[in-house]
mmCIF file of C-alpha atoms and ligand atoms in Angstrom:
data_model
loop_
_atom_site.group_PDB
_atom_site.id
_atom_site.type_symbol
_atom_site.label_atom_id
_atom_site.label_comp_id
_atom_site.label_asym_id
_atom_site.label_seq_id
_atom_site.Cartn_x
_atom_site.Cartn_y
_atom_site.Cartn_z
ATOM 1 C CA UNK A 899 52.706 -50.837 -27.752
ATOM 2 C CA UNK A 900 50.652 -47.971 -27.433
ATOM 3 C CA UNK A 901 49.704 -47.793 -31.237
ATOM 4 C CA UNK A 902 48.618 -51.233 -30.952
ATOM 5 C CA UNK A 903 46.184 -51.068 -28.162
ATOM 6 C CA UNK A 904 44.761 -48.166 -30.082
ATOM 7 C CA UNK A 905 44.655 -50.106 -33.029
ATOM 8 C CA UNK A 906 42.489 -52.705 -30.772
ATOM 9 C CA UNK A 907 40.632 -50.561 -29.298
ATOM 10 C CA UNK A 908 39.532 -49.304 -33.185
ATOM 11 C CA UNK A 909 38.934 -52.722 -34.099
ATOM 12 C CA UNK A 910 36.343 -53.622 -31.312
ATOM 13 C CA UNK A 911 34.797 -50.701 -31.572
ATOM 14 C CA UNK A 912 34.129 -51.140 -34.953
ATOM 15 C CA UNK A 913 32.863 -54.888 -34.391
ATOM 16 C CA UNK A 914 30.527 -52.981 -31.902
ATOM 17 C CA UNK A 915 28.949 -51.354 -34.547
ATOM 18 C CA UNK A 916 28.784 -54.081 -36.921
ATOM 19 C CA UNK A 917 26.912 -56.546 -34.490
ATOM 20 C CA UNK A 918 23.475 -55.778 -32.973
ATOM 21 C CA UNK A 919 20.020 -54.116 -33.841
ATOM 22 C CA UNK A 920 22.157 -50.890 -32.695
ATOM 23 C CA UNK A 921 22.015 -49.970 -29.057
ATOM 24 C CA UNK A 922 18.205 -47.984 -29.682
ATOM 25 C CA UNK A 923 16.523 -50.711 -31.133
ATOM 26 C CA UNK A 924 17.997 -53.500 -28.784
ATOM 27 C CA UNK A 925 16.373 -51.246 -25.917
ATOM 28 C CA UNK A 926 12.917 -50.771 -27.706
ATOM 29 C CA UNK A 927 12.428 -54.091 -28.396
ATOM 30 C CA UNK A 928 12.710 -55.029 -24.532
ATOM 31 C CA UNK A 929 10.609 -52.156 -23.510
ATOM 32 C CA UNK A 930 7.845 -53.746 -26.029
ATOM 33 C CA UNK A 931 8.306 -57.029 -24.675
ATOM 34 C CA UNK A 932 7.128 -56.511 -20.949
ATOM 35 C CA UNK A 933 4.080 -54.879 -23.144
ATOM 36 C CA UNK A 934 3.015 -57.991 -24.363
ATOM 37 C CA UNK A 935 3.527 -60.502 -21.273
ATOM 38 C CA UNK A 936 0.760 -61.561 -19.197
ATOM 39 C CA UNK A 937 -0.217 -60.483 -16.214
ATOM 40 C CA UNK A 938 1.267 -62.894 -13.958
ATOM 41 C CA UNK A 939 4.669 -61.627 -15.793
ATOM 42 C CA UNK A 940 4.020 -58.019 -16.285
ATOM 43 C CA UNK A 941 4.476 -56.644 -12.895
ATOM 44 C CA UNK A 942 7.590 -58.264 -11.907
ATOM 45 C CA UNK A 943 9.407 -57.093 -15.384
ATOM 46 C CA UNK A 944 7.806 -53.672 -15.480
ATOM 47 C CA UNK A 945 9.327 -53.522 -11.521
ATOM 48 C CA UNK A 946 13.042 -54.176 -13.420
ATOM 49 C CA UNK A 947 11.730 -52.260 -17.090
ATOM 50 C CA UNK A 948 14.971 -50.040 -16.560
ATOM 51 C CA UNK A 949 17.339 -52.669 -15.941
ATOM 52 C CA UNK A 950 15.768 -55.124 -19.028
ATOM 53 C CA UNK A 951 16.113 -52.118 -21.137
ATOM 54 C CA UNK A 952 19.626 -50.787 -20.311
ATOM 55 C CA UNK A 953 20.732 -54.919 -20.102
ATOM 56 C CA UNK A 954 19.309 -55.301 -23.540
ATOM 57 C CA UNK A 955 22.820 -54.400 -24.930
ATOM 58 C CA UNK A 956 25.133 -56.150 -22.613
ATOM 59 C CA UNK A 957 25.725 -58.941 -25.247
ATOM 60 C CA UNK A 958 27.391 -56.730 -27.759
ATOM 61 C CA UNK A 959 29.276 -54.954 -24.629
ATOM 62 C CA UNK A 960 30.828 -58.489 -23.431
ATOM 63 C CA UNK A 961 32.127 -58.871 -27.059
ATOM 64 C CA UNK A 962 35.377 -56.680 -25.878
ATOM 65 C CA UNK A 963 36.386 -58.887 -22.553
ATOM 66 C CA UNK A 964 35.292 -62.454 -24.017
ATOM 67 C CA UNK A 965 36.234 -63.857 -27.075
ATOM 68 C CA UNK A 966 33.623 -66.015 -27.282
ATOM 69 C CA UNK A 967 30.877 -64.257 -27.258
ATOM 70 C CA UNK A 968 30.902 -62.541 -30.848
ATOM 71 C CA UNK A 969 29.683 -65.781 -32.885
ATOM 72 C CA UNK A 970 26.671 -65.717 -30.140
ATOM 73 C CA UNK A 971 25.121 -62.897 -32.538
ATOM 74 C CA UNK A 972 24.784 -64.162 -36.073
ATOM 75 C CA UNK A 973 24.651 -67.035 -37.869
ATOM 76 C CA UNK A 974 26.977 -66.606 -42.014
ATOM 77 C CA UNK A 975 24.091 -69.756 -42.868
ATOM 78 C CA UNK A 976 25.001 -69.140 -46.702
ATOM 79 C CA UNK A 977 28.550 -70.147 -45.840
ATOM 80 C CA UNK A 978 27.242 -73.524 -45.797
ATOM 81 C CA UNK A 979 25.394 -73.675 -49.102
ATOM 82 C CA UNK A 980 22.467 -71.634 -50.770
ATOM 83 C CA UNK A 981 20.004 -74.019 -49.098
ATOM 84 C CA UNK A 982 22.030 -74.494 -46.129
ATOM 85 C CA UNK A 983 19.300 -72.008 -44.335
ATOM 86 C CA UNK A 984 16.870 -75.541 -44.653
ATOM 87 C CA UNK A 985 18.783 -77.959 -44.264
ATOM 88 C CA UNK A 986 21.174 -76.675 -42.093
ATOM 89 C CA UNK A 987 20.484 -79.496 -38.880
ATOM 90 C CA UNK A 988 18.109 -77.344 -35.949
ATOM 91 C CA UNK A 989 20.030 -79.655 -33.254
ATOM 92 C CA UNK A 990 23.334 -78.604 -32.334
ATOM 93 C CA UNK A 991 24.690 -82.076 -31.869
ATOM 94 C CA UNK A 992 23.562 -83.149 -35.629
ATOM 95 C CA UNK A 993 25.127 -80.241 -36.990
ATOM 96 C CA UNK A 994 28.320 -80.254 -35.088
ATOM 97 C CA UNK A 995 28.644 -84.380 -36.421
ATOM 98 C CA UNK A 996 28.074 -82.647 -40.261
ATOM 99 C CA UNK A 997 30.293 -79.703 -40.164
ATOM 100 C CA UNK A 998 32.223 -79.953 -36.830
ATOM 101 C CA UNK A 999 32.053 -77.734 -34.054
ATOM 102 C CA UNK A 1000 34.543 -75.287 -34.952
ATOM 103 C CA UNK A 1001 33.188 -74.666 -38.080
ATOM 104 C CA UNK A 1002 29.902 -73.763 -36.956
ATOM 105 C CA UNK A 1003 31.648 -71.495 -33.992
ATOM 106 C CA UNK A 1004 33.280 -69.592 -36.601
ATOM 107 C CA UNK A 1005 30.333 -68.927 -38.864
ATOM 108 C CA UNK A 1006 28.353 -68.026 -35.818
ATOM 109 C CA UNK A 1007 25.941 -69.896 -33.941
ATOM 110 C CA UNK A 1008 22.794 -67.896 -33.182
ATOM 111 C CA UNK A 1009 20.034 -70.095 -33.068
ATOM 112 C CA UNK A 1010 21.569 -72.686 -31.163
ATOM 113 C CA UNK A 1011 22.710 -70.053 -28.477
ATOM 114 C CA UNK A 1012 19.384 -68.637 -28.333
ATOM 115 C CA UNK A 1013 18.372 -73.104 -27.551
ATOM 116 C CA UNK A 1014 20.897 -72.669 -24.965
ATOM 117 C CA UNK A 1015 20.140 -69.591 -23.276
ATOM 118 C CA UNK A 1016 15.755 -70.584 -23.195
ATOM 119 C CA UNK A 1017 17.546 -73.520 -20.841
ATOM 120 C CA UNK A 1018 19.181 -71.557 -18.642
ATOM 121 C CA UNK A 1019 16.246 -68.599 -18.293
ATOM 122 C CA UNK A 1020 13.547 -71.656 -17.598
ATOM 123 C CA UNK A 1021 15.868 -72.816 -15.381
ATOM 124 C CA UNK A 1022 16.189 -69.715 -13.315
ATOM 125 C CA UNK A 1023 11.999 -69.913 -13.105
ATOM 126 C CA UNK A 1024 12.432 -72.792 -11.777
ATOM 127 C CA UNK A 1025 14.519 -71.510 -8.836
ATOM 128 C CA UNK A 1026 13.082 -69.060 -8.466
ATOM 129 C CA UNK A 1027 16.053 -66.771 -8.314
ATOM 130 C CA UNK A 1028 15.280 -63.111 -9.833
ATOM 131 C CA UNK A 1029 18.478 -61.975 -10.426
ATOM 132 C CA UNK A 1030 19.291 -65.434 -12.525
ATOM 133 C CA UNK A 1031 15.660 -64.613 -14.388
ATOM 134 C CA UNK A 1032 16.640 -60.911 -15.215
ATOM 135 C CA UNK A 1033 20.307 -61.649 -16.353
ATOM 136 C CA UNK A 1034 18.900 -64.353 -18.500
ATOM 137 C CA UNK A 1035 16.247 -62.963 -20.171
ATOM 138 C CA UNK A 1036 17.809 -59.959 -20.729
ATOM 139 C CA UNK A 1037 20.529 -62.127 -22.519
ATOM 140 C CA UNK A 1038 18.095 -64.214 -24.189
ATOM 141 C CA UNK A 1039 15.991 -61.385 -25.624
ATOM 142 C CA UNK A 1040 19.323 -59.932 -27.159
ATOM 143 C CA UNK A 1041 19.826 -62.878 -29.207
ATOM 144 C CA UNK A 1042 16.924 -63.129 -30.482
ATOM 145 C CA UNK A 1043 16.260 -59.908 -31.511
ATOM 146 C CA UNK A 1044 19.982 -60.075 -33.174
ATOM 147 C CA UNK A 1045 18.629 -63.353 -35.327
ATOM 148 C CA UNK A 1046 15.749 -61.054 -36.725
ATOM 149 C CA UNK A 1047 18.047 -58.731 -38.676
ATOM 150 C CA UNK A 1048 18.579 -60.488 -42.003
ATOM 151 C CA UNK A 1049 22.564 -58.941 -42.326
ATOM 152 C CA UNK A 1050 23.357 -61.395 -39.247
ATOM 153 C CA UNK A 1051 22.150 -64.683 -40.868
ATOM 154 C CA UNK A 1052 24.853 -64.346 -44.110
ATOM 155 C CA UNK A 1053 28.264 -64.145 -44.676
ATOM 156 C CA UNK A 1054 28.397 -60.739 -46.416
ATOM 157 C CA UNK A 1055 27.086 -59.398 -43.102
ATOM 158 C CA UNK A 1056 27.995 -56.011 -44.093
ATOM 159 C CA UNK A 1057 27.617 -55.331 -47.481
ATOM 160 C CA UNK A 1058 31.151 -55.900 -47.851
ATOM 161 C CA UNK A 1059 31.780 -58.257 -50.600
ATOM 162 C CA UNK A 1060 28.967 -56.438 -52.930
ATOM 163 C CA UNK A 1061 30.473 -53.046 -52.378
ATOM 164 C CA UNK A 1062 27.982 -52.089 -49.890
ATOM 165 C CA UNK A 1063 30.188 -51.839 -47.091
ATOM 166 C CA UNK A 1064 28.723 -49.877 -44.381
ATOM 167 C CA UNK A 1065 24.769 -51.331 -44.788
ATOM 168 C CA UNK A 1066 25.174 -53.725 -41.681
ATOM 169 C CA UNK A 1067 24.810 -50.290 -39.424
ATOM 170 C CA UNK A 1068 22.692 -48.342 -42.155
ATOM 171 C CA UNK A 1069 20.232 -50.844 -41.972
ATOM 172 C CA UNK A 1070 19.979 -51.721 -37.955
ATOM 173 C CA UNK A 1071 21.072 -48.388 -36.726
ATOM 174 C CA UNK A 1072 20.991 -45.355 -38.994
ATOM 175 C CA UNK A 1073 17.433 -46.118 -40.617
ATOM 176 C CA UNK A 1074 15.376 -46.875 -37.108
ATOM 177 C CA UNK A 1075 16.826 -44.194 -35.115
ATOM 178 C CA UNK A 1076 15.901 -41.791 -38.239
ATOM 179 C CA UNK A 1077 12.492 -43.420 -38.611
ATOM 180 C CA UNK A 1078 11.349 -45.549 -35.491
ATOM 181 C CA UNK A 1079 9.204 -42.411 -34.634
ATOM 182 C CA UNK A 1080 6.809 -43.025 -37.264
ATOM 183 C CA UNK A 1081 6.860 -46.679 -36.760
ATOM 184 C CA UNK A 1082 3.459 -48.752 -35.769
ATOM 185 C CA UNK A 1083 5.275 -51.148 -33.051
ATOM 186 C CA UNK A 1084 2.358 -53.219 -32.125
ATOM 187 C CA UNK A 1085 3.556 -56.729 -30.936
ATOM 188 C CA UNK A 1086 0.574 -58.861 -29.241
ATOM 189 C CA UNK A 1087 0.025 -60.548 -26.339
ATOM 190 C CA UNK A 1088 2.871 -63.360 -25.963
ATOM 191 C CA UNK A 1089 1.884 -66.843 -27.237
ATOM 192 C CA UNK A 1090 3.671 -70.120 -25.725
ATOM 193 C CA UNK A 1091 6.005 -71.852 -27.959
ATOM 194 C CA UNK A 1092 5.692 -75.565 -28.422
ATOM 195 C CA UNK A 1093 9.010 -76.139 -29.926
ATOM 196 C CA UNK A 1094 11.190 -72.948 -29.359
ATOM 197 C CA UNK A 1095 14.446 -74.587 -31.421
ATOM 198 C CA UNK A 1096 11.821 -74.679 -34.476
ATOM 199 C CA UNK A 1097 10.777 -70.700 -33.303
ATOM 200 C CA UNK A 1098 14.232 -69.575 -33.620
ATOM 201 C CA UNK A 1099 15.053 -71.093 -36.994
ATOM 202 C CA UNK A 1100 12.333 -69.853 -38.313
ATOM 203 C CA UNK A 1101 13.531 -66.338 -37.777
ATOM 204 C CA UNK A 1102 16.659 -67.416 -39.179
ATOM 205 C CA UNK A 1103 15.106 -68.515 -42.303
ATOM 206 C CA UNK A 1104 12.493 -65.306 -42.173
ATOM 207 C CA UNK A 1105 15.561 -62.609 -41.866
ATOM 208 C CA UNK A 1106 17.455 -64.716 -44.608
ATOM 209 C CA UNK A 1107 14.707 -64.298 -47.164
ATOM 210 C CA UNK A 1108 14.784 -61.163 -46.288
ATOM 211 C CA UNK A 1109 18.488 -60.567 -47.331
ATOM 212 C CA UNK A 1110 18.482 -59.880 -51.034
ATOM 213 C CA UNK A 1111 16.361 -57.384 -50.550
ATOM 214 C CA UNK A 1112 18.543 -55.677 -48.174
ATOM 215 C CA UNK A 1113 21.119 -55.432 -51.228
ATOM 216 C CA UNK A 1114 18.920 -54.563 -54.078
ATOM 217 C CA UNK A 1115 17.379 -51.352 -52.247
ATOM 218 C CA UNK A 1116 20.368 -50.090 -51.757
ATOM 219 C CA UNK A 1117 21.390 -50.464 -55.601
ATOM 220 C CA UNK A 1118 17.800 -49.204 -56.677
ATOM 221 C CA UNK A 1119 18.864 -46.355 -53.930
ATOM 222 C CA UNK A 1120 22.070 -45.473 -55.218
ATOM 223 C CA UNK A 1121 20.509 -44.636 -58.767
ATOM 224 C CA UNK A 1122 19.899 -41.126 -57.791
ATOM 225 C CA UNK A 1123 22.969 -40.086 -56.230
ATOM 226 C CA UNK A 1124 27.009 -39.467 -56.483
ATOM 227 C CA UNK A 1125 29.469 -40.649 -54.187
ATOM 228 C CA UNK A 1126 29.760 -37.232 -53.020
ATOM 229 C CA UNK A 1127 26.309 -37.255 -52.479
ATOM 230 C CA UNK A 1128 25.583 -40.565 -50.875
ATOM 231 C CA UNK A 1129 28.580 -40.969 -48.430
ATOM 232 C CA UNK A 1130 30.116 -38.534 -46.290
ATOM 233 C CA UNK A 1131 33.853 -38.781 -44.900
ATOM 234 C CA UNK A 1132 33.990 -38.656 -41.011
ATOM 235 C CA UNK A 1133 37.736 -38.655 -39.395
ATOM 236 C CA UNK A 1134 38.833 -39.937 -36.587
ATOM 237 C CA UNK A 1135 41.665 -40.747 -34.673
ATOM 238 C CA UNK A 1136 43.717 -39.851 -37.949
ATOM 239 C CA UNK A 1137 41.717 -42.576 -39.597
ATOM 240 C CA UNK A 1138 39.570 -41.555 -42.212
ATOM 241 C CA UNK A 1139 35.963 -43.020 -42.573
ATOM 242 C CA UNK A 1140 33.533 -43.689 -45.090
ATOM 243 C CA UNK A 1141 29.477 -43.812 -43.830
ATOM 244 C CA UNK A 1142 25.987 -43.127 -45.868
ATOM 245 C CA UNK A 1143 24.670 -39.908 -46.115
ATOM 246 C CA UNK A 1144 21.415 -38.905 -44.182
ATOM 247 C CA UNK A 1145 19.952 -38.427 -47.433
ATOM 248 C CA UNK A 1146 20.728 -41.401 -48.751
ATOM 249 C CA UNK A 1147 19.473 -43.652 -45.671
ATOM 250 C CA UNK A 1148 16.195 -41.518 -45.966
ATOM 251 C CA UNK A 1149 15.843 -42.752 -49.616
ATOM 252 C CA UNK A 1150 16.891 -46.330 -48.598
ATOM 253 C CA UNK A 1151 14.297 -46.374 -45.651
ATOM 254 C CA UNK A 1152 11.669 -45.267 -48.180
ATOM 255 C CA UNK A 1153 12.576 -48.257 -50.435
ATOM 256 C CA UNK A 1154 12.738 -50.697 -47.845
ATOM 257 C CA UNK A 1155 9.164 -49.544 -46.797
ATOM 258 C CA UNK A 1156 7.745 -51.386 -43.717
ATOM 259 C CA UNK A 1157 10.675 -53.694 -43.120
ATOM 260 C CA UNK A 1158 12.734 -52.595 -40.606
ATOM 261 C CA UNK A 1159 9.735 -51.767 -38.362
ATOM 262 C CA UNK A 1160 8.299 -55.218 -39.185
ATOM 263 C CA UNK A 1161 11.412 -57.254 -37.917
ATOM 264 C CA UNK A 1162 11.559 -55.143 -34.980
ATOM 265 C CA UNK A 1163 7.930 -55.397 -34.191
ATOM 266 C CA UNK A 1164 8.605 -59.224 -34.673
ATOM 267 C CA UNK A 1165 11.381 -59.370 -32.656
ATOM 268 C CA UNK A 1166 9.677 -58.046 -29.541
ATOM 269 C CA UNK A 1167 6.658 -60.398 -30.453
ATOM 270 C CA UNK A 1168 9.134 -63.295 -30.286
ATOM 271 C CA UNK A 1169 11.134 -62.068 -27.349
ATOM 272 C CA UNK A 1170 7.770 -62.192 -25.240
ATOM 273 C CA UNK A 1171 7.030 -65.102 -26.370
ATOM 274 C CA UNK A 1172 10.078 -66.555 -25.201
ATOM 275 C CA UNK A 1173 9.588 -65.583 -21.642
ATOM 276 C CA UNK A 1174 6.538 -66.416 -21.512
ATOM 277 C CA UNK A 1175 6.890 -70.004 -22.264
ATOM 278 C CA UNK A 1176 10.524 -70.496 -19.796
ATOM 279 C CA UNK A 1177 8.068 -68.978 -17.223
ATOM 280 C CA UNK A 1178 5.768 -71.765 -17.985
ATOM 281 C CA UNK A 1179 8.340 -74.636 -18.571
ATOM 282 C CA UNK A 1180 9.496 -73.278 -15.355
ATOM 283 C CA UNK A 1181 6.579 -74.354 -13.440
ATOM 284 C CA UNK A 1182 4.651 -70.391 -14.101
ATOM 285 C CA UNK A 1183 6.473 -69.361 -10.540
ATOM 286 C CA UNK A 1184 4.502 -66.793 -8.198
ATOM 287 C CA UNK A 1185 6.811 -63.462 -9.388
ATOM 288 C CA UNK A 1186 4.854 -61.450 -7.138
ATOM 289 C CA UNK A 1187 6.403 -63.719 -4.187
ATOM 290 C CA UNK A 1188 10.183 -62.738 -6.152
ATOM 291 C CA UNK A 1189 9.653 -59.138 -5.682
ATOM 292 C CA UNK A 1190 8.019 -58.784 -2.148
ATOM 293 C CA UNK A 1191 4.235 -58.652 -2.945
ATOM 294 C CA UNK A 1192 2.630 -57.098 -5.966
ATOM 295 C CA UNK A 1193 3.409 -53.797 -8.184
ATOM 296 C CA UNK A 1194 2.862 -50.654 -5.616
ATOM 297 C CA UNK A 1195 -0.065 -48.210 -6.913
ATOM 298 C CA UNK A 1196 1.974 -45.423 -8.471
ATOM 299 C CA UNK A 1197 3.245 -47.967 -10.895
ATOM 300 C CA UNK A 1198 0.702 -49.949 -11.471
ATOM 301 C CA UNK A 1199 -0.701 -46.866 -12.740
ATOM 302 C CA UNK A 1200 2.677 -45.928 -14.736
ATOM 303 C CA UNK A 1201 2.667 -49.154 -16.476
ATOM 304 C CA UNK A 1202 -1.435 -48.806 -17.162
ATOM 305 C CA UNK A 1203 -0.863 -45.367 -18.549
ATOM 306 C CA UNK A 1204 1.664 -46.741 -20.727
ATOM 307 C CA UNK A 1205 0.075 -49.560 -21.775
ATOM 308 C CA UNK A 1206 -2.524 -46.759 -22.875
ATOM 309 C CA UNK A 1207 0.128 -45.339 -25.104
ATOM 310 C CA UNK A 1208 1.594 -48.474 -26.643
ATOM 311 C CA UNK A 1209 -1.955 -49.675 -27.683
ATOM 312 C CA UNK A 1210 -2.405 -45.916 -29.510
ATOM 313 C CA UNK A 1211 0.785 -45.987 -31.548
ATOM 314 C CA UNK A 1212 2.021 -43.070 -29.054
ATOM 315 C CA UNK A 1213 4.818 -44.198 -27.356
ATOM 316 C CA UNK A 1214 7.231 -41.726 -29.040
ATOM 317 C CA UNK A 1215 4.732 -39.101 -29.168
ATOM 318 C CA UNK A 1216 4.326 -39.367 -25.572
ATOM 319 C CA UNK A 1217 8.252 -39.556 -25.033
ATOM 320 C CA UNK A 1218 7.640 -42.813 -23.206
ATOM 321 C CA UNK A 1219 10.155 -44.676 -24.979
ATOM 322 C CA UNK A 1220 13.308 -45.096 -22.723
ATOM 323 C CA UNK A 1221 16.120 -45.443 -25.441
ATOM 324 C CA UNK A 1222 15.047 -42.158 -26.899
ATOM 325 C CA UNK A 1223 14.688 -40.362 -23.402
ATOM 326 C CA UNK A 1224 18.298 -41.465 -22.841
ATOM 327 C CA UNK A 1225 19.070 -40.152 -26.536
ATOM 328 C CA UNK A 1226 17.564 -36.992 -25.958
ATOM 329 C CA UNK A 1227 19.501 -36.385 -22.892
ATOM 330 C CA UNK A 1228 22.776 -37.095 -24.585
HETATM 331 ZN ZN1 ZN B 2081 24.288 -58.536 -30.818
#
């Protein structure tokens, strides 16, 4: 009994690794989100920053106590066709009638949770009830940022049936926390969304075109090194396992250029924009009213100072980002 609990307990956490833009970028892309809502927004998310950036991850934690959570996070589109990514049906009920529901809960379901979830956070504007507004939107922003990596919209998720296996984390963990220092993270000011189930497949489609790319630079990468050279063996709990070299996701990062920091850029653009419209579907509620009057002085001027720093490209150089204070500390 006790082996097999551990043997559970190995399994999750490796599905905890496989799913998500990694536990840093999850958090960054919040943080950049409250940068680029309005003013009528700003205040009331700055107030709860720390709890939108620490709640950025809770998704991928819930994947251990509820089984239906893991399909929220990725969509295996190719499973359905090579075109399947356009002409896969946007509305849930249209595709559940083509492929049944089942089928599209096992393949993952993304988007249409993402549909789902702008609901519930307009909703919550609507009544005006902060703690509904934070849960949600920390929940929504998750998923959305999860629908920008282009390893959760196909069915060889991690690199697994090309012989790449390991590239899901390589790719959304290992090569931002090695490089997001040097990244320009410059989403804009959020825009409103006229048809957000149109937004979100968009991104599908974006990260999917994105995919064979993902592959090939990791071929083209592997030219210049051994196995000895590109992997190393890490064991644990008796189990032994394989993971790319530093050097290896260095060379892979180079090759890959500006795409990882694009897609995370993009996913805090569209994150904002999310709020921002289920704040104005929700009737554009008086926030100040939801936290007792406006932003006090001292961080009014926190938030101003690191605006400052997010326009200059000197977040990290300022150590203002949160997930890599908390790394730091670690
Ligand atoms: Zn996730």
């Amino acid at each position: 009994m006790k082996k097999l609990s551990l043997v559970v307990v190995a399994l999750f956490a490796c599905s905890a690794l496989s799913y998500g833009w990694g536990f840093f970028g999850h958090k960054v892309v919040h943080q950049l989100a409250i940068y680029g809502l309005p003013k009528q927004m700003q205040g009331f998310f700055y107030k709860n920053q720390d709890y939108m950036v620490q709640k950025s991850v809770r998704p991928d934690e819930r994947r251990n106590s509820d089984p239906k959570e893991a399909p929220r996070h990725f969509i295996d589109i190719d499973v359905f066709g090579e075109d399947a990514v356009h002409t896969m049906p946007q509305d849930w009920e249209a595709a559940a009638a083509k492929y049944t529901a089942d089928t599209l809960e096992k393949y993952g379901i993304v988007p249409w949770h993402v549909v789902k979830m702008k609901a519930r956070l307009t909703n919550a504007f609507k009544q005006q009830n902060p703690d509904s507004i934070l849960f949600y939107a920390a929940d929504l922003g998750h998923y959305i940022a999860d629908a920008h990596v282009p390893l959760h919209t196909t069915v060889n998720y991690d690199g697994q049936l090309t012989n790449q296996k390991g590239l899901h984390s390589l790719w959304e963990s290992k090569v931002p926390e090695m490089q997001a220092q040097g990244y320009k993270l410059q989403n804009k000011k959020a825009v409103y969304l006229i048809d957000t189930e149109l937004a979100i497949w968009d991104v599908v489609r974006a990260s999917h075109k994105l995919f064979p790319g993902v592959l090939a630079m990791e071929l083209e990468a592997s030219k210049g090194f051994t196995p000895e050279t590109k992997f190393v063996t890490v064991e644990r709990n008796g189990r032994t396992r394989q993971y790319y070299s530093d050097d290896f996701a260095k060379k892979y990062a180079e090759l890959l250029g500006p795409t990882v920091a694009q897609r995370m850029e993009a996913s805090a653009q569209m994150v904002s924009n999310f709020w921002f419209t289920c704040w104005v579907d929700g009737g554009k509620p008086d926030l100040n009213k939801l936290m007792d009057g406006k932003l006090p002085k001292a961080e009014k001027k926190a938030l101003k100072r690191e605006l400052k720093s997010f326009r200059k490209n000197k977040l990290f150089e300022e150590k203002r980002v949160i997930a890599a204070q908390k790394q730091e500390k670690e």
